Amino acid sequence: MKVGFPPFSAGLCGAREVHLPPGPLFRVEGTAISIPCSVSEYEGPTLQHFEWFAYRPAAPEISIGVVSTRDPTFSYAVFSRRVQSGEVSVHRLRGDAVELRIKRLQAEDAGVYECYTPTTDSKYHGNYSSKVVLKVIPDTLWVSAPSPTPRPPLRGRMAGASPLQFSLSEGQELHLNCTAQSQTQQHTHLSISFGVSAPEAPVERQTLQEVIGVRRDFAVEAGGRFAERYRAEELSLAKAGSEQYKLAIRRVRPEDAGTYHCTVGEWIQDPDGSWQLIAEKRAALAQVTIHSIGESWPGPAGEALELLCNLSGPLPPVPHVVYAVGWELSVGDGDGLLVAWLDTDGVAIIGESYANRQVGRRHVSLQKLTPTPGSYRLRIESAQPGDMGTYHCMTQAYVRSPDTQLQEVASSRSQGLKVHMKSEAVVLKAYAWLPIPSTYRGDTADLLCNISVESTQAVHVAVSWWVEVAAGDEESQGRMVASVSREGVAELSRRASGGDMSVDKVGPECHRLRLHGVQPSDEGRYHCAVTAWVRYPDRSWYNARTVKSNSITVYPYALAMDTLFIPLIVGAASAIFTCIVILATITCCFMRRLRKR
């Protein structure tokens, strides 16, 4: 930490005088210090030499050579290694002024420092050295940023943990918090500065652009391009409690993207009245991505998706004009699907696709932002891959007629905002087979469905069995026979033969359908359909993938007795018919003879 030159004292006319800043100087362990020393009213050459000595509190009468401008071997053992490495040095400012520089103060560096100037005068007159007290105090400054997982406050210069990730649409609000405190016993002031660096840029003082900060004298100032927005009240900095500072940007712009940091400085006033920065810490707060309206918005699955709709133009106050605002989702060339609608009474209506038996009730909200006029926010709590598509904001303006009825006077539809979703792939396969290929009438037919699932997510499987019934020359039609839901609840339909059936699970990934007492009407091609469901943090369900297995043929063969029964009936009928013919012939001949007699 650099200390400025004090005003020169006139002293005695023509008497040499060595100048050091008044002490004591309080500096923080681990930081740098520069102590200036100059000489005036001297005789001889303009290039004066300087020697620095230190006096430790444990031995205040013993001088220890630190460093010299004329003798490279001047340093005593306790300082020689640090001098050789450059950690301790003397830097010449001009011929009669130097600085003692210590890059990293240690606790044992505390003591009295003397600056001595070897004489070049014709006679001794004045003082040839000056002393100043240096006190090294512990580093008690800390700064911390919000984190999804608890972490200790930062004690080093930069935070080691990864910052939060924010992905916002243009026009949304950004809120960042920073906690800072110093527990030193000295009277110090803190300065707090929120800054932003370009994405992927190294964080340095030159690359960090200040957004807004509180100076050591408690003045609030915005930096650079943010000054005009601060005057327009688009951003603010407030203190909450004794340690927390809050930055708020009301409507973010695309150029606001980057990595946000909180820099905290600790200042102390030296005896000469100057303020010195004795400690500084910086913590990474968040990596912020801003997406312009109309541009692609990539969002990770499972996290909240927020879209902002701003009504432009002059907005007459209620009750003269009221608005209804909604969002719709378009996928491909199909019609728009209603996501949510906020009517003129402020009642939110959620689209049917977001609250039904299949997906559950998703956490979707649409609300008007206050105090920002004309701003509405759609929030989908746990975004799913099915939320990908193009979103449009729709608005309708109404005026109240004298009979208090609403009349629509204008409507508008925004340009599309494309939303992409990053999700984990689910690989799903199904294979159907018959453990006993030949099935006879009256037997129980077992149909098995083997399922293979590959996913990094927890997957719940639903299985259904279908029979493909040929309808004349038309394409085969499918009819569901049985199903097992993702919760494990079985549902059975009615067989064509009216017989009983059951479903069960015979292995970790194997489901079985049993047709008891199969009949010719059960003949057909069967397959299983498998759906992989993923549950999201808001307890809603998402259909991650559905596959259909291969088809297998169920053909109930006739029993051996059935094959003999038909010939037996035919033979018996033929024999009876032959007997009847023979009897009829004999009877006819006998009756003729009786007539002749």
PDB file of N, CA and C in Angstrom, residues 395-434:
ATOM      1  N   THR A 395     -51.851  -9.906 -26.585  1.00  0.00           N
ATOM      2  CA  THR A 395     -52.485  -8.944 -25.687  1.00  0.00           C
ATOM      3  C   THR A 395     -53.724  -8.356 -26.332  1.00  0.00           C
ATOM      4  N   GLN A 396     -54.702  -8.055 -25.505  1.00  0.00           N
ATOM      5  CA  GLN A 396     -55.943  -7.429 -25.947  1.00  0.00           C
ATOM      6  C   GLN A 396     -56.243  -6.261 -25.009  1.00  0.00           C
ATOM      7  N   ALA A 397     -56.605  -5.129 -25.598  1.00  0.00           N
ATOM      8  CA  ALA A 397     -56.930  -3.936 -24.820  1.00  0.00           C
ATOM      9  C   ALA A 397     -58.437  -3.704 -24.864  1.00  0.00           C
ATOM     10  N   TYR A 398     -59.009  -3.375 -23.709  1.00  0.00           N
ATOM     11  CA  TYR A 398     -60.453  -3.150 -23.582  1.00  0.00           C
ATOM     12  C   TYR A 398     -60.693  -1.792 -22.925  1.00  0.00           C
ATOM     13  N   VAL A 399     -61.803  -1.185 -23.299  1.00  0.00           N
ATOM     14  CA  VAL A 399     -62.261   0.034 -22.615  1.00  0.00           C
ATOM     15  C   VAL A 399     -63.630  -0.261 -22.031  1.00  0.00           C
ATOM     16  N   ARG A 400     -63.939   0.449 -20.974  1.00  0.00           N
ATOM     17  CA  ARG A 400     -65.220   0.256 -20.313  1.00  0.00           C
ATOM     18  C   ARG A 400     -66.247   1.220 -20.897  1.00  0.00           C
ATOM     19  N   SER A 401     -67.357   0.663 -21.313  1.00  0.00           N
ATOM     20  CA  SER A 401     -68.448   1.486 -21.839  1.00  0.00           C
ATOM     21  C   SER A 401     -69.244   2.056 -20.666  1.00  0.00           C
ATOM     22  N   PRO A 402     -70.142   3.009 -20.957  1.00  0.00           N
ATOM     23  CA  PRO A 402     -70.931   3.597 -19.849  1.00  0.00           C
ATOM     24  C   PRO A 402     -71.697   2.569 -19.022  1.00  0.00           C
ATOM     25  N   ASP A 403     -72.094   1.452 -19.643  1.00  0.00           N
ATOM     26  CA  ASP A 403     -72.824   0.424 -18.881  1.00  0.00           C
ATOM     27  C   ASP A 403     -71.872  -0.583 -18.240  1.00  0.00           C
ATOM     28  N   THR A 404     -70.593  -0.202 -18.128  1.00  0.00           N
ATOM     29  CA  THR A 404     -69.522  -0.966 -17.467  1.00  0.00           C
ATOM     30  C   THR A 404     -69.132  -2.229 -18.227  1.00  0.00           C
ATOM     31  N   GLN A 405     -69.656  -2.442 -19.412  1.00  0.00           N
ATOM     32  CA  GLN A 405     -69.237  -3.590 -20.203  1.00  0.00           C
ATOM     33  C   GLN A 405     -67.905  -3.266 -20.896  1.00  0.00           C
ATOM     34  N   LEU A 406     -67.124  -4.327 -21.146  1.00  0.00           N
ATOM     35  CA  LEU A 406     -65.827  -4.158 -21.787  1.00  0.00           C
ATOM     36  C   LEU A 406     -65.965  -4.293 -23.295  1.00  0.00           C
ATOM     37  N   GLN A 407     -65.281  -3.424 -23.993  1.00  0.00           N
ATOM     38  CA  GLN A 407     -65.256  -3.475 -25.443  1.00  0.00           C
ATOM     39  C   GLN A 407     -63.802  -3.550 -25.897  1.00  0.00           C
ATOM     40  N   GLU A 408     -63.497  -4.543 -26.730  1.00  0.00           N
ATOM     41  CA  GLU A 408     -62.145  -4.693 -27.231  1.00  0.00           C
ATOM     42  C   GLU A 408     -61.864  -3.605 -28.263  1.00  0.00           C
ATOM     43  N   VAL A 409     -60.744  -2.905 -28.068  1.00  0.00           N
ATOM     44  CA  VAL A 409     -60.398  -1.810 -28.971  1.00  0.00           C
ATOM     45  C   VAL A 409     -59.085  -2.081 -29.710  1.00  0.00           C
ATOM     46  N   ALA A 410     -58.278  -3.022 -29.254  1.00  0.00           N
ATOM     47  CA  ALA A 410     -57.024  -3.309 -29.929  1.00  0.00           C
ATOM     48  C   ALA A 410     -56.510  -4.672 -29.482  1.00  0.00           C
ATOM     49  N   SER A 411     -55.711  -5.281 -30.326  1.00  0.00           N
ATOM     50  CA  SER A 411     -55.068  -6.554 -30.006  1.00  0.00           C
ATOM     51  C   SER A 411     -53.719  -6.605 -30.719  1.00  0.00           C
ATOM     52  N   SER A 412     -52.821  -7.396 -30.184  1.00  0.00           N
ATOM     53  CA  SER A 412     -51.493  -7.480 -30.766  1.00  0.00           C
ATOM     54  C   SER A 412     -50.887  -8.837 -30.443  1.00  0.00           C
ATOM     55  N   ARG A 413     -49.947  -9.243 -31.291  1.00  0.00           N
ATOM     56  CA  ARG A 413     -49.239 -10.518 -31.116  1.00  0.00           C
ATOM     57  C   ARG A 413     -47.764 -10.259 -31.377  1.00  0.00           C
ATOM     58  N   SER A 414     -46.918 -10.645 -30.432  1.00  0.00           N
ATOM     59  CA  SER A 414     -45.491 -10.351 -30.533  1.00  0.00           C
ATOM     60  C   SER A 414     -44.823 -11.250 -31.556  1.00  0.00           C
ATOM     61  N   GLN A 415     -43.613 -10.885 -31.918  1.00  0.00           N
ATOM     62  CA  GLN A 415     -42.807 -11.771 -32.735  1.00  0.00           C
ATOM     63  C   GLN A 415     -42.387 -12.975 -31.893  1.00  0.00           C
ATOM     64  N   GLY A 416     -41.989 -14.039 -32.562  1.00  0.00           N
ATOM     65  CA  GLY A 416     -41.713 -15.289 -31.864  1.00  0.00           C
ATOM     66  C   GLY A 416     -40.392 -15.286 -31.117  1.00  0.00           C
ATOM     67  N   LEU A 417     -40.401 -15.932 -29.977  1.00  0.00           N
ATOM     68  CA  LEU A 417     -39.193 -16.163 -29.191  1.00  0.00           C
ATOM     69  C   LEU A 417     -38.944 -17.666 -29.164  1.00  0.00           C
ATOM     70  N   LYS A 418     -37.843 -18.086 -29.790  1.00  0.00           N
ATOM     71  CA  LYS A 418     -37.550 -19.510 -29.871  1.00  0.00           C
ATOM     72  C   LYS A 418     -36.885 -19.993 -28.589  1.00  0.00           C
ATOM     73  N   VAL A 419     -37.359 -21.112 -28.101  1.00  0.00           N
ATOM     74  CA  VAL A 419     -36.829 -21.709 -26.880  1.00  0.00           C
ATOM     75  C   VAL A 419     -36.314 -23.100 -27.209  1.00  0.00           C
ATOM     76  N   HIS A 420     -35.043 -23.313 -26.923  1.00  0.00           N
ATOM     77  CA  HIS A 420     -34.442 -24.637 -27.054  1.00  0.00           C
ATOM     78  C   HIS A 420     -34.218 -25.200 -25.657  1.00  0.00           C
ATOM     79  N   MET A 421     -34.184 -26.511 -25.569  1.00  0.00           N
ATOM     80  CA  MET A 421     -34.057 -27.150 -24.271  1.00  0.00           C
ATOM     81  C   MET A 421     -32.923 -28.169 -24.308  1.00  0.00           C
ATOM     82  N   LYS A 422     -32.056 -28.082 -23.321  1.00  0.00           N
ATOM     83  CA  LYS A 422     -30.987 -29.064 -23.183  1.00  0.00           C
ATOM     84  C   LYS A 422     -31.458 -30.151 -22.227  1.00  0.00           C
ATOM     85  N   SER A 423     -31.597 -31.364 -22.749  1.00  0.00           N
ATOM     86  CA  SER A 423     -32.121 -32.442 -21.905  1.00  0.00           C
ATOM     87  C   SER A 423     -31.291 -33.695 -22.094  1.00  0.00           C
ATOM     88  N   GLU A 424     -31.356 -34.572 -21.092  1.00  0.00           N
ATOM     89  CA  GLU A 424     -30.649 -35.844 -21.156  1.00  0.00           C
ATOM     90  C   GLU A 424     -31.417 -36.809 -22.052  1.00  0.00           C
ATOM     91  N   ALA A 425     -30.695 -37.497 -22.935  1.00  0.00           N
ATOM     92  CA  ALA A 425     -31.339 -38.439 -23.854  1.00  0.00           C
ATOM     93  C   ALA A 425     -31.780 -39.691 -23.100  1.00  0.00           C
ATOM     94  N   VAL A 426     -32.912 -40.250 -23.525  1.00  0.00           N
ATOM     95  CA  VAL A 426     -33.425 -41.501 -22.978  1.00  0.00           C
ATOM     96  C   VAL A 426     -33.469 -42.514 -24.123  1.00  0.00           C
ATOM     97  N   VAL A 427     -32.699 -43.591 -23.996  1.00  0.00           N
ATOM     98  CA  VAL A 427     -32.684 -44.655 -25.002  1.00  0.00           C
ATOM     99  C   VAL A 427     -33.599 -45.762 -24.503  1.00  0.00           C
ATOM    100  N   LEU A 428     -34.633 -46.065 -25.285  1.00  0.00           N
ATOM    101  CA  LEU A 428     -35.669 -47.019 -24.869  1.00  0.00           C
ATOM    102  C   LEU A 428     -35.874 -48.043 -25.969  1.00  0.00           C
ATOM    103  N   LYS A 429     -35.889 -49.316 -25.594  1.00  0.00           N
ATOM    104  CA  LYS A 429     -36.126 -50.404 -26.550  1.00  0.00           C
ATOM    105  C   LYS A 429     -37.118 -51.392 -25.942  1.00  0.00           C
ATOM    106  N   ALA A 430     -37.909 -52.040 -26.831  1.00  0.00           N
ATOM    107  CA  ALA A 430     -38.883 -53.052 -26.383  1.00  0.00           C
ATOM    108  C   ALA A 430     -38.870 -54.221 -27.367  1.00  0.00           C
ATOM    109  N   TYR A 431     -38.930 -55.421 -26.822  1.00  0.00           N
ATOM    110  CA  TYR A 431     -38.927 -56.633 -27.647  1.00  0.00           C
ATOM    111  C   TYR A 431     -39.965 -57.601 -27.089  1.00  0.00           C
ATOM    112  N   ALA A 432     -40.911 -58.006 -27.950  1.00  0.00           N
ATOM    113  CA  ALA A 432     -41.976 -58.937 -27.552  1.00  0.00           C
ATOM    114  C   ALA A 432     -41.655 -60.336 -28.074  1.00  0.00           C
ATOM    115  N   TRP A 433     -42.017 -61.371 -27.269  1.00  0.00           N
ATOM    116  CA  TRP A 433     -41.750 -62.746 -27.696  1.00  0.00           C
ATOM    117  C   TRP A 433     -42.660 -63.721 -26.944  1.00  0.00           C
ATOM    118  N   LEU A 434     -42.755 -64.933 -27.513  1.00  0.00           N
ATOM    119  CA  LEU A 434     -43.576 -65.990 -26.928  1.00  0.00           C
ATOM    120  C   LEU A 434     -42.656 -67.057 -26.354  1.00  0.00           C
TER     121      LEU A 434
END
